[in-house]
PDB file of C-alpha atoms in Angstrom:
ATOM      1  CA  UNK A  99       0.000   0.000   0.000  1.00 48.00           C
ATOM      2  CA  UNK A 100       1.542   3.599  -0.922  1.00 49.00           C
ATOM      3  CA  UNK A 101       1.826   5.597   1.814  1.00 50.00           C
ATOM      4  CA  UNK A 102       0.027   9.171   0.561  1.00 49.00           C
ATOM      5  CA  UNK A 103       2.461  12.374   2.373  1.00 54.00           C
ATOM      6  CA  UNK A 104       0.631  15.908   1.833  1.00 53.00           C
ATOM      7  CA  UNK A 105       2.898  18.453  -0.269  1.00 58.00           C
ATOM      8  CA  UNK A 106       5.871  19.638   1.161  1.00 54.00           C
ATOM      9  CA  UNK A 107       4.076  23.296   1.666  1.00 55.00           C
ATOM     10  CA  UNK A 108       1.646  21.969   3.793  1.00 51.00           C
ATOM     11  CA  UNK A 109       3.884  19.925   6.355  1.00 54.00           C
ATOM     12  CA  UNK A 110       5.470  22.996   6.542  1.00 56.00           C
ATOM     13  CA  UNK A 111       2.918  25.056   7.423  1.00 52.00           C
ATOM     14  CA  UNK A 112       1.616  22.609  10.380  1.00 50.00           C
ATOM     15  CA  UNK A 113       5.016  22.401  11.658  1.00 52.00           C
ATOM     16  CA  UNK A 114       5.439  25.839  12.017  1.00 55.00           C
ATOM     17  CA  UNK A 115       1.656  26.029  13.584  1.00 50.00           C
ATOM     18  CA  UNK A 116       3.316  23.487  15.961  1.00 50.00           C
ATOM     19  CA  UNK A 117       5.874  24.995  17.267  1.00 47.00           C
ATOM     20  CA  UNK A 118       3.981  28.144  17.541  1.00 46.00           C
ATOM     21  CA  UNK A 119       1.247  26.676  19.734  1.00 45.00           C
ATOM     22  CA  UNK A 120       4.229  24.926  22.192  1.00 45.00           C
ATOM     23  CA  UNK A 121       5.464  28.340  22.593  1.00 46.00           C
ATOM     24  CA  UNK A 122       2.543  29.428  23.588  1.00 48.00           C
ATOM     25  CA  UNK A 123       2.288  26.531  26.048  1.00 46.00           C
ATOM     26  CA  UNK A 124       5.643  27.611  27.858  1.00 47.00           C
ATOM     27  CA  UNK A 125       5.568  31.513  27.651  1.00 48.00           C
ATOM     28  CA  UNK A 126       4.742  32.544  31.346  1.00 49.00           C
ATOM     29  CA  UNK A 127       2.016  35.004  32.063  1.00 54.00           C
ATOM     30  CA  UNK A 128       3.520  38.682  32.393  1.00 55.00           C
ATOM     31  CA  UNK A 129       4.171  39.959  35.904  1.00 58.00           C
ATOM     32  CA  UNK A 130       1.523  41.854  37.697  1.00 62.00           C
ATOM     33  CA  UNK A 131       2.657  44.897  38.565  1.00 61.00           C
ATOM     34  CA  UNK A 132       3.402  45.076  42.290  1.00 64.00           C
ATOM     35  CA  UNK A 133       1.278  46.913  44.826  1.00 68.00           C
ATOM     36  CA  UNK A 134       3.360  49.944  46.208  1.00 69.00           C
ATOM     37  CA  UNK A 135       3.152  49.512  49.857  1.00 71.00           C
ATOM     38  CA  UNK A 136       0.737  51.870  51.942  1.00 71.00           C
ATOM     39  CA  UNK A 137       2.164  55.244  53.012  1.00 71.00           C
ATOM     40  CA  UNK A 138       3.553  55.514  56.315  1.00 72.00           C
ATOM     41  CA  UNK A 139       1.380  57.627  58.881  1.00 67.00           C
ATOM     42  CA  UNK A 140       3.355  60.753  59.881  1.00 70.00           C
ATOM     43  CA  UNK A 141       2.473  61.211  63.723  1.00 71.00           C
ATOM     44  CA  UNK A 142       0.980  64.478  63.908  1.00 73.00           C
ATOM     45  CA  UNK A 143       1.798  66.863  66.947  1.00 66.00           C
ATOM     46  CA  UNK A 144      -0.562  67.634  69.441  1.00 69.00           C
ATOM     47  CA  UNK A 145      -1.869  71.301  69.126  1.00 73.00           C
ATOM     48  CA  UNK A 146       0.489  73.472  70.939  1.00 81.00           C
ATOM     49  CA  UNK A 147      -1.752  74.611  74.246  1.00 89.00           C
ATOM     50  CA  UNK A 148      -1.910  78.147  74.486  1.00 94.00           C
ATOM     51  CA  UNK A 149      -0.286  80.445  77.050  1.00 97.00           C
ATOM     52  CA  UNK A 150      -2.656  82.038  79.284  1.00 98.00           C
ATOM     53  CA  UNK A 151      -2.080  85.441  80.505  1.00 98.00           C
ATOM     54  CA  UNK A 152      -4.294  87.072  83.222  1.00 98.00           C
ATOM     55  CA  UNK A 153      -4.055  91.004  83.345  1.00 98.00           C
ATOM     56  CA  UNK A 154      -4.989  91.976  86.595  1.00 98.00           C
ATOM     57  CA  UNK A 155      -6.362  96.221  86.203  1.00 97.00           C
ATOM     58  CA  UNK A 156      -6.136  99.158  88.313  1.00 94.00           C
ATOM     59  CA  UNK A 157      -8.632 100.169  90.701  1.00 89.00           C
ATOM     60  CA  UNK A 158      -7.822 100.607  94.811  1.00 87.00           C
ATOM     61  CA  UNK A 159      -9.682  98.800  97.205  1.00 91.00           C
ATOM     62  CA  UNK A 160     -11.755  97.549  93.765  1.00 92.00           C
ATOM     63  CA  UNK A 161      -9.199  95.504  93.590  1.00 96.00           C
ATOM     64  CA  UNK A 162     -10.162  92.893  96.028  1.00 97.00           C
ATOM     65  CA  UNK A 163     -12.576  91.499  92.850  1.00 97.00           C
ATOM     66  CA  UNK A 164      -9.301  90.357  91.573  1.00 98.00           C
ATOM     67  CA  UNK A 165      -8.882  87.563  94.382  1.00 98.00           C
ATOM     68  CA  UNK A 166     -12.720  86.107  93.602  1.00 98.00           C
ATOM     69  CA  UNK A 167     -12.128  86.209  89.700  1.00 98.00           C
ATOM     70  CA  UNK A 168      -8.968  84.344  90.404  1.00 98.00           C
ATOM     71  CA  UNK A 169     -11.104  81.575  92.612  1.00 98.00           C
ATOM     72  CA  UNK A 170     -13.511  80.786  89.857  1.00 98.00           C
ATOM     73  CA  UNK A 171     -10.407  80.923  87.790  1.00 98.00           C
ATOM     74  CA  UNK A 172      -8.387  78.227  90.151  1.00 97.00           C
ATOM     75  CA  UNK A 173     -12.001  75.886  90.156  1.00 95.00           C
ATOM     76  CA  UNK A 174     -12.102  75.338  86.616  1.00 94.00           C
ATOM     77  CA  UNK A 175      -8.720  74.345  85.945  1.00 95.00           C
ATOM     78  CA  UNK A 176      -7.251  77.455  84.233  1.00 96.00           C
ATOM     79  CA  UNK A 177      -3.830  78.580  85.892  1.00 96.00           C
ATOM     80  CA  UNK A 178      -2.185  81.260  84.034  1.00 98.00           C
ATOM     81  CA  UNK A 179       1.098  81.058  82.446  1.00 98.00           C
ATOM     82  CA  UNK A 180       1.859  84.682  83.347  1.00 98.00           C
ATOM     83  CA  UNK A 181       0.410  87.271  85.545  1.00 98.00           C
ATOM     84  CA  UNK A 182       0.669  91.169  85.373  1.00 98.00           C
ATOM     85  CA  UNK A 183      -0.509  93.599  87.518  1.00 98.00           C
ATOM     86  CA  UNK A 184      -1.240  97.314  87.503  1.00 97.00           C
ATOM     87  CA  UNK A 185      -1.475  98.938  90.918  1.00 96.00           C
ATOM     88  CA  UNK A 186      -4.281  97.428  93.393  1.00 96.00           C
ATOM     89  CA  UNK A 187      -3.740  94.069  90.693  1.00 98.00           C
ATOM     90  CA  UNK A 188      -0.183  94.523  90.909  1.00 98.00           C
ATOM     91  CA  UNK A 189      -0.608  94.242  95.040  1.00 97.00           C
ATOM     92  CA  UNK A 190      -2.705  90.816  94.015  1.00 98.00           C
ATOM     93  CA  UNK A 191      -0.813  89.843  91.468  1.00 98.00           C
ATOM     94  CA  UNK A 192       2.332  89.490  93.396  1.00 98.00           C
ATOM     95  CA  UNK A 193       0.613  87.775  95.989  1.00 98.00           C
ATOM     96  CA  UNK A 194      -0.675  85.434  93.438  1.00 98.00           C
ATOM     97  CA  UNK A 195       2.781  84.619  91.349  1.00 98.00           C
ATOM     98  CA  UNK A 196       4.096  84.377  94.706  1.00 98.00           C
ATOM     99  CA  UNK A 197       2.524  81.262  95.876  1.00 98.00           C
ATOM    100  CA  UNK A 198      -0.598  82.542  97.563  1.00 98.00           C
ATOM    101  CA  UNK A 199      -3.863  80.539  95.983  1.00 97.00           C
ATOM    102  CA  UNK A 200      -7.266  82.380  95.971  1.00 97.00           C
ATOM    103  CA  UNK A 201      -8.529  81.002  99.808  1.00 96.00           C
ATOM    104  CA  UNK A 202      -4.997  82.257 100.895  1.00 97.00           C
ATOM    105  CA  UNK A 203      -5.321  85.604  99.681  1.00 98.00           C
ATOM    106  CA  UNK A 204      -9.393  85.647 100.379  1.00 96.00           C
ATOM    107  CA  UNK A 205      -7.966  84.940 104.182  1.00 96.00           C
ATOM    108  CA  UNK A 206      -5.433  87.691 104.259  1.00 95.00           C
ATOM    109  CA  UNK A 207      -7.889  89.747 102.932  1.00 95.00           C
ATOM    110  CA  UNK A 208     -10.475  89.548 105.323  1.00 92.00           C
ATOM    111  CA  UNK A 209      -7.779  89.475 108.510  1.00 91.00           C
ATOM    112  CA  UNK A 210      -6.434  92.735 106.873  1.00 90.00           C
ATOM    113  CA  UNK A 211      -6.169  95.991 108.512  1.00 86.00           C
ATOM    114  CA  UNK A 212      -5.620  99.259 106.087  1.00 81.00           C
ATOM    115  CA  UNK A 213      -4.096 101.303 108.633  1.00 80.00           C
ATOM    116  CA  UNK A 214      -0.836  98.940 107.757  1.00 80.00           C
ATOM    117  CA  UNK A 215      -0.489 101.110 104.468  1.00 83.00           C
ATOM    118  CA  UNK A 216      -1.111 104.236 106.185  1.00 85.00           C
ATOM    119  CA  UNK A 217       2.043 105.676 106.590  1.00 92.00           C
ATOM    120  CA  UNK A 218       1.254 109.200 106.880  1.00 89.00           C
ATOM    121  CA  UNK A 219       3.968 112.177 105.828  1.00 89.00           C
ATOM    122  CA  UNK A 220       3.410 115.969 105.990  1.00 81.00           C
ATOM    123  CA  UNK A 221       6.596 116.297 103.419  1.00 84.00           C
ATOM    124  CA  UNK A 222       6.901 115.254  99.822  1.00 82.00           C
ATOM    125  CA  UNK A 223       4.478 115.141  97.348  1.00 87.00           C
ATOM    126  CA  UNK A 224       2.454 112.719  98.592  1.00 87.00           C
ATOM    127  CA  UNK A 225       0.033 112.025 102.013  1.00 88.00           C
ATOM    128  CA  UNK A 226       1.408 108.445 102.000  1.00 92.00           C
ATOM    129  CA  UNK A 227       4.843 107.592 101.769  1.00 94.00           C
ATOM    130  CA  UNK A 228       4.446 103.908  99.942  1.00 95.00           C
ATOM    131  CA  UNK A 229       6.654 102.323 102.804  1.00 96.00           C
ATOM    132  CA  UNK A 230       4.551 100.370 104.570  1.00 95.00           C
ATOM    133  CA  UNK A 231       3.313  98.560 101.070  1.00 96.00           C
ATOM    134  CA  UNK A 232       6.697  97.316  99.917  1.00 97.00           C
ATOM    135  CA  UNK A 233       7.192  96.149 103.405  1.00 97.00           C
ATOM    136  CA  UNK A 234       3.608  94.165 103.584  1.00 96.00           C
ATOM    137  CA  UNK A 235       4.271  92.733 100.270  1.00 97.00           C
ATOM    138  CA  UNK A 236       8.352  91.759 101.041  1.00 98.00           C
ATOM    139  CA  UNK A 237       7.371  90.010 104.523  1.00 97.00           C
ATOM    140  CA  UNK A 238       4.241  88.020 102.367  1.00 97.00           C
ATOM    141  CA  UNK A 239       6.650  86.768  99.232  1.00 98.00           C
ATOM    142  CA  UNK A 240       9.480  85.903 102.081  1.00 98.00           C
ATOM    143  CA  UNK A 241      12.022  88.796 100.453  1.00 98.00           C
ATOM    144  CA  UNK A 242      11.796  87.257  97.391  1.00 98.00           C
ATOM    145  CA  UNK A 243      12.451  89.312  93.963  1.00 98.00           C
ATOM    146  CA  UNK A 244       9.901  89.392  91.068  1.00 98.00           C
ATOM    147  CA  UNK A 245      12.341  87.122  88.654  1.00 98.00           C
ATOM    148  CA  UNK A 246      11.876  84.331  91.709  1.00 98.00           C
ATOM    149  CA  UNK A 247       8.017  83.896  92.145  1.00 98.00           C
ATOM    150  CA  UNK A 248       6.527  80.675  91.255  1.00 98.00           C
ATOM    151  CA  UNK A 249       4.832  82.468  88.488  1.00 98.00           C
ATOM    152  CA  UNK A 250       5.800  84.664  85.913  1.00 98.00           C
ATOM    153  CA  UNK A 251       4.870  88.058  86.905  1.00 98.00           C
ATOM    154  CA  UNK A 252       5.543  91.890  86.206  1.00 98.00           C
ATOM    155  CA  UNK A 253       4.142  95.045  87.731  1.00 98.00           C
ATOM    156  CA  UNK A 254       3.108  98.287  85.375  1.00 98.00           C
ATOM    157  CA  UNK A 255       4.488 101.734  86.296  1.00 98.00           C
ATOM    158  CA  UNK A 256       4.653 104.986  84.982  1.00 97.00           C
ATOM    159  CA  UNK A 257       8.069 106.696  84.396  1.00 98.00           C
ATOM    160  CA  UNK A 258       6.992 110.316  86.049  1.00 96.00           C
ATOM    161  CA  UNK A 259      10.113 111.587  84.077  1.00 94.00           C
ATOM    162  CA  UNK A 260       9.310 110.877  80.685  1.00 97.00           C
ATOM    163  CA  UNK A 261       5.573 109.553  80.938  1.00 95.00           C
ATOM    164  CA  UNK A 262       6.266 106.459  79.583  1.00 97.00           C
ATOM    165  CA  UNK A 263       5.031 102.800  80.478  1.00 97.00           C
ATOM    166  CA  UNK A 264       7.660 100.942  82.949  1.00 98.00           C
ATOM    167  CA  UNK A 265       7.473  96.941  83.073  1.00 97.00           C
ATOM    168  CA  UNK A 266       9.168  95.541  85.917  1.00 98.00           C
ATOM    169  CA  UNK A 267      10.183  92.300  85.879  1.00 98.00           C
ATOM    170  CA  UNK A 268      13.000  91.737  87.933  1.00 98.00           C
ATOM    171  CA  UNK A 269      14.171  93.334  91.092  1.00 98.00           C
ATOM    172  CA  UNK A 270      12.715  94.040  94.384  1.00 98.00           C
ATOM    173  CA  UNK A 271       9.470  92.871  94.602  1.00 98.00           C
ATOM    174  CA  UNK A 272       7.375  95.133  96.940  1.00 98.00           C
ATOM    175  CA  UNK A 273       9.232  98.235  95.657  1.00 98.00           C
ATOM    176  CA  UNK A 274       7.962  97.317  91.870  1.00 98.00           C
ATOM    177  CA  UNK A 275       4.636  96.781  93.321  1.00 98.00           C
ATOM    178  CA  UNK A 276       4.751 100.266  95.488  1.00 98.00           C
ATOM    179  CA  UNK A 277       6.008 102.407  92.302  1.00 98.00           C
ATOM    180  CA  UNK A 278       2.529 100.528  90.070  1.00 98.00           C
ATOM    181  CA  UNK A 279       0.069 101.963  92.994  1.00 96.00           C
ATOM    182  CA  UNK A 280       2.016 105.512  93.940  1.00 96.00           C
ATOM    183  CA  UNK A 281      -1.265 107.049  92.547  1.00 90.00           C
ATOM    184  CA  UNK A 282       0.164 110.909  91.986  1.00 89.00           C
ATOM    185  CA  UNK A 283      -0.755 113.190  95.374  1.00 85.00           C
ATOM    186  CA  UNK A 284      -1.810 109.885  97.184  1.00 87.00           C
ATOM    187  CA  UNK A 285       1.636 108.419  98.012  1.00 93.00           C
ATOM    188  CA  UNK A 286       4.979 109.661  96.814  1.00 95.00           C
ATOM    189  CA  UNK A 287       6.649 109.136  93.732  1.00 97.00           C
ATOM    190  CA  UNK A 288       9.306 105.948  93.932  1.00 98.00           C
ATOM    191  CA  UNK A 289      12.649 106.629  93.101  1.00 97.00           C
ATOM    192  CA  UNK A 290      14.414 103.814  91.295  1.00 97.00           C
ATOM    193  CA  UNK A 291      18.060 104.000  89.964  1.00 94.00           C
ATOM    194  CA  UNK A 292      17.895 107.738  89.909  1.00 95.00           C
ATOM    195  CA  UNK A 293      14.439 107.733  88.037  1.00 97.00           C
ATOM    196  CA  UNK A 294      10.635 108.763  89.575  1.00 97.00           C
ATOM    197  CA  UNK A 295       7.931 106.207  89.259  1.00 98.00           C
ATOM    198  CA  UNK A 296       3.871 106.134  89.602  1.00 97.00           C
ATOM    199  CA  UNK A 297       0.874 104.554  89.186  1.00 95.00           C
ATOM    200  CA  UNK A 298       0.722 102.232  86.453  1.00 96.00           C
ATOM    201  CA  UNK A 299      -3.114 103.155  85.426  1.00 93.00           C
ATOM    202  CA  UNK A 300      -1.613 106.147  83.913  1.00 92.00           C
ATOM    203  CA  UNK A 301      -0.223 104.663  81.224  1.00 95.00           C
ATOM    204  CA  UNK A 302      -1.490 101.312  81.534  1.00 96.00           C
ATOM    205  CA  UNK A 303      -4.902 100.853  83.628  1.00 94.00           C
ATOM    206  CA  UNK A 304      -5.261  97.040  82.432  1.00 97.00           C
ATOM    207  CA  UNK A 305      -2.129  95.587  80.912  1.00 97.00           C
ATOM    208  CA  UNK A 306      -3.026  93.581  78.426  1.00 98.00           C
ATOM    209  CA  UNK A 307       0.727  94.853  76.342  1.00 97.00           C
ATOM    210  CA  UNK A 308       2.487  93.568  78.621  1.00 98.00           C
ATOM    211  CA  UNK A 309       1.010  89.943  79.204  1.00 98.00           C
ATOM    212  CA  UNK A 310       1.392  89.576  75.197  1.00 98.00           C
ATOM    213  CA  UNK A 311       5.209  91.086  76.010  1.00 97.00           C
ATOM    214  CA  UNK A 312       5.490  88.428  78.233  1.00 97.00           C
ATOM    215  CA  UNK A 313       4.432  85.920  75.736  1.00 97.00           C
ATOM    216  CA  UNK A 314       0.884  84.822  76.299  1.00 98.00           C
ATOM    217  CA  UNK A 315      -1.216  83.870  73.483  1.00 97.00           C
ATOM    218  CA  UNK A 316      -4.566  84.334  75.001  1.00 98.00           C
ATOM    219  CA  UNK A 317      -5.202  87.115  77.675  1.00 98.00           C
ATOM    220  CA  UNK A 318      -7.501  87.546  80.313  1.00 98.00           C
ATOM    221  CA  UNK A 319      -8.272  90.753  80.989  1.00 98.00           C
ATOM    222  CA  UNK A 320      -9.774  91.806  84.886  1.00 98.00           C
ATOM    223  CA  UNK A 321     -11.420  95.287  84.609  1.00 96.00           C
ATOM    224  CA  UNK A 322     -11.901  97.061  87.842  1.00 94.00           C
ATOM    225  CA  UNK A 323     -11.353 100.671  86.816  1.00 87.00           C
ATOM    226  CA  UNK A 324     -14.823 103.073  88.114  1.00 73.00           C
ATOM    227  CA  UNK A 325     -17.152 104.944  86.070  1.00 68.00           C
ATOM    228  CA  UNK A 326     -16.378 108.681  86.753  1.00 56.00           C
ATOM    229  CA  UNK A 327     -19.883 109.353  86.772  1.00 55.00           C
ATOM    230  CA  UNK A 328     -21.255 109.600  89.842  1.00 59.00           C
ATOM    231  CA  UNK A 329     -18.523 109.568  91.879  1.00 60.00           C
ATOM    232  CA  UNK A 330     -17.628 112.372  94.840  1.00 64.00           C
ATOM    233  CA  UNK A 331     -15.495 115.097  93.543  1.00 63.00           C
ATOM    234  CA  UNK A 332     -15.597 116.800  97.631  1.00 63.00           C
ATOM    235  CA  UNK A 333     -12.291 116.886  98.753  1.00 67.00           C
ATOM    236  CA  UNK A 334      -8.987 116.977  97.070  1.00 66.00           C
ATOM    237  CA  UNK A 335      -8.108 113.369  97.263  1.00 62.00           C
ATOM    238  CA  UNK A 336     -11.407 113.077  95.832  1.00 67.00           C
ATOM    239  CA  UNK A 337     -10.532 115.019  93.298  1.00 71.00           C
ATOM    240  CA  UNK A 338      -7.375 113.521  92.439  1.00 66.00           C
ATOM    241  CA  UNK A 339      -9.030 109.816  92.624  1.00 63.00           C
ATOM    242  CA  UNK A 340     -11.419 110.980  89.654  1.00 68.00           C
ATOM    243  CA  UNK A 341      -8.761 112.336  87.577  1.00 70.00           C
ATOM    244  CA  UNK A 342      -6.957 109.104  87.113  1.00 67.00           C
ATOM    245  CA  UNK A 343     -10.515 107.649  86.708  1.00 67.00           C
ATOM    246  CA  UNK A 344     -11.112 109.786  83.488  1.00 71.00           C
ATOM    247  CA  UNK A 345      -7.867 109.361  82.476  1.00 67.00           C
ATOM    248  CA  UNK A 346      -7.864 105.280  83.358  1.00 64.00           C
ATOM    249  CA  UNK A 347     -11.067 105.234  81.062  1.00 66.00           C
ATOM    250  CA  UNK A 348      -9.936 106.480  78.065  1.00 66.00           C
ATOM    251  CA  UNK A 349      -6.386 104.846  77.903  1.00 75.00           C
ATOM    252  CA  UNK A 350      -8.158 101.869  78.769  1.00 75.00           C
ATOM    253  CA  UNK A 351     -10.085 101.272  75.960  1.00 85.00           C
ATOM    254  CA  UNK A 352      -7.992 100.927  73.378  1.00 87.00           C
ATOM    255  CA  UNK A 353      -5.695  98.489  75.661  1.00 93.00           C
ATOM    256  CA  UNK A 354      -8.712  96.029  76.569  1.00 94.00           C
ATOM    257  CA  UNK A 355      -9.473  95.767  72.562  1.00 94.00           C
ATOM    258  CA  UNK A 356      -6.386  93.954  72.382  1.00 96.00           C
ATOM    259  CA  UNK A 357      -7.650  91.143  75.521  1.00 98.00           C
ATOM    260  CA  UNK A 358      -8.894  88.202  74.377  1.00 97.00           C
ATOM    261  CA  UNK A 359     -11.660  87.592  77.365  1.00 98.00           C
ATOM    262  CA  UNK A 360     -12.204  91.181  79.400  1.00 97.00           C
ATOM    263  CA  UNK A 361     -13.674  90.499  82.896  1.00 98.00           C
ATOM    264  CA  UNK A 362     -15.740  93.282  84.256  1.00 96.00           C
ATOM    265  CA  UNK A 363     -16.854  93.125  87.858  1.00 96.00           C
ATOM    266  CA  UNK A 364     -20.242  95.076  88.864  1.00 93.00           C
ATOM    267  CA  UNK A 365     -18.934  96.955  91.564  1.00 90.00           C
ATOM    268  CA  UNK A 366     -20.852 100.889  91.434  1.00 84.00           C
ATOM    269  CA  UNK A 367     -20.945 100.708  95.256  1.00 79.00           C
ATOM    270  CA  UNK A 368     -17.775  99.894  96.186  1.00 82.00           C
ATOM    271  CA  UNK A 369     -15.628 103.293  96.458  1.00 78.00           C
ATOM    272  CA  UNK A 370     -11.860 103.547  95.431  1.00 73.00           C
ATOM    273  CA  UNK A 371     -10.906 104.017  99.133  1.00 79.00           C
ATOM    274  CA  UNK A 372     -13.378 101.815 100.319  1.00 84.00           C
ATOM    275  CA  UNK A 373     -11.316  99.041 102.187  1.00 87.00           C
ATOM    276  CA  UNK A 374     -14.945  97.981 104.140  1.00 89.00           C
ATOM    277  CA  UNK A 375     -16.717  96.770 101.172  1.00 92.00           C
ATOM    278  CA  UNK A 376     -13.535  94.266 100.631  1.00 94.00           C
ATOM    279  CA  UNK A 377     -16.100  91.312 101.110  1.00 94.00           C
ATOM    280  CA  UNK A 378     -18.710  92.582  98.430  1.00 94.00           C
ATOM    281  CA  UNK A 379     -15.841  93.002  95.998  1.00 95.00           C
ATOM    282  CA  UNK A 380     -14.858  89.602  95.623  1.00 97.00           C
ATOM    283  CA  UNK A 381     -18.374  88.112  95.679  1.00 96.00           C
ATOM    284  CA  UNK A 382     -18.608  90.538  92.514  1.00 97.00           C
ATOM    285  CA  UNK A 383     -15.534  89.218  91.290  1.00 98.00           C
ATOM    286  CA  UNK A 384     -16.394  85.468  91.310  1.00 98.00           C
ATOM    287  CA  UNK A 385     -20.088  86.554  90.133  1.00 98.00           C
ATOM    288  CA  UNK A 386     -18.195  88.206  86.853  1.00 98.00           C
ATOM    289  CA  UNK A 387     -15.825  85.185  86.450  1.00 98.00           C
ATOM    290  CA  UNK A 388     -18.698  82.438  86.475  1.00 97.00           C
ATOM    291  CA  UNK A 389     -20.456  84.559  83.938  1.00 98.00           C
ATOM    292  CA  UNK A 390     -17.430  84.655  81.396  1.00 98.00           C
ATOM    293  CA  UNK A 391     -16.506  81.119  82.105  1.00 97.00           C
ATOM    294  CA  UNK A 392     -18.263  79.442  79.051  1.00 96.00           C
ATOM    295  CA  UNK A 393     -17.056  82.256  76.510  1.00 95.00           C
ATOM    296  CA  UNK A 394     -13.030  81.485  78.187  1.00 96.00           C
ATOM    297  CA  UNK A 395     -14.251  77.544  77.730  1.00 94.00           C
ATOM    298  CA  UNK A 396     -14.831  77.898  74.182  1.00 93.00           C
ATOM    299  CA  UNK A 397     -12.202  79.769  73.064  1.00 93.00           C
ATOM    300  CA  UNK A 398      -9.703  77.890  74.536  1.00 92.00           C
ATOM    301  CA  UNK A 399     -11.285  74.445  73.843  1.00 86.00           C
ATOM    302  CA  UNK A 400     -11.657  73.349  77.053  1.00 65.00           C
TER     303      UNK A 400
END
């Protein structure tokens, strides 16, 4: 029998189909392409708390609202980072940076007797000589100078020389604290390193400048200063009380713009001199510190 072989272009052709379809057989599949791994999580830093200033305002025996705005202050939690004071908040102020919590100074308060302050002169311009201040608040901070309180603090003055705003920072304590309350014709000007200082409300009657100059980020401002109207203009320390009140109200403004929180204690009874109604003031001080609580709250996420 003859075997019958297909033309030579056909075996061709199905050889080459064959080793076409082996190579298909072997060719591996392509590579995927690889996955790039998930990015890694950069740990994010907390947000940076803020730095609480409390500006502690001018105001005399007003300024005993300071020490119950502090107490509502000290209940919630929020402990300044630095404290300034202009006269009457200087006097707290120092107590406060010095160590003294809100029942401390409440108890000194109430135990205190104004005649210590009254260190009467018949020379000098002044009725009051300031001596007996510097000494009350030396023997209270233990001699200690303003750069060693537990808190940051600084007391506003007025350079009588020149007119311009003094910070102290450093130095003796209770004579930085005696220059911010030498109210002009009350006590007598301090001399320090050959210059003349006064009251800080002059220049300053709330210093919110100088907590930001200290560094704070968020400032809370206590507003003691009187309302001129209405007040006795009978005598001249009368007189001379409701000068720096006008004066206290109009450079005030434009410094308590700059606060971040402003704390205003109701207090139209209590007089400047008024060292009787001490108790009254810091009820109205807590009374104005509960009612701003919620606004300080929120704005510092609390």
């Amino acid at each position: 029998m003859t075997e019958v072989r297909p033309p030579l272009a056909a075996r061709r052709a199905l050889l080459t189909a064959g080793a076409l379809w082996l190579a298909g057989c072997t060719t591996l599949p392509a590579p995927r392409p690889e996955t790039p791994p998930p990015p890694t999580a950069v740990p994010q830093a907390p947000p940076r708390k803020p730095k609480i200033g409390l500006a502690l305002g001018g105001g005399a025996a007003r300024g005993f609202a300071h020490i119950g705005v502090i107490k509502m202050l000290e209940a919630q939690g929020i402990v300044p980072d630095y404290v300034v004071g202009t006269s009457a908040g200087a006097v707290v102020g120092a107590l406060y940076a010095g160590g003294f919590d809100a029942f401390a100074m409440q108890k000194l308060a109430i135990q205190l007797d104004e005649t210590l302050f009254a260190d009467w002169t018949l020379r000098g311009p002044g009725l009051l000589k300031g001596e007996a201040l510097q000494s009350f608040v030396n023997k209270h901070l233990r001699q200690r100078p303003l750069e060693r309180l537990k808190l940051p603090f600084g007391a506003v003055a007025t350079d009588l020389n020149s007119g311009e705003r003094v910070f102290f920072r450093t130095g003796d304590s209770g004579m930085a604290v005696r220059a911010s309350a030498a109210v002009p014709g009350i006590f007598q000007p301090v001399a320090i390193n050959g210059r003349l200082y006064v009251d800080g409300g002059l220049t300053s009657p709330v210093p919110v400048r100088a907590a930001r100059e200290m560094g704070a980020d968020f400032v809370i401002a206590v507003d003691i200063s009187a309302i001129p109207d209405g007040q006795p203009v009978d005598s001249m320390s009368a007189i001379l009380w409701q000068t720096t009140t006008i004066m206290g109200g109009v450079i005030g403004k434009s410094e308590l713009a700059g606060a971040d929180v402003v704390i205003r204690p109701r207090l139209p009874y209590v007089k400047s001199w008024d060292f009787a109604a001490r108790h009254e003031a810091m009820i109205e001080g807590e009374r104005a510190a509960l009612a701003a609580l919620p606004g300080i709250r929120q704005k510092l996420a609390l």
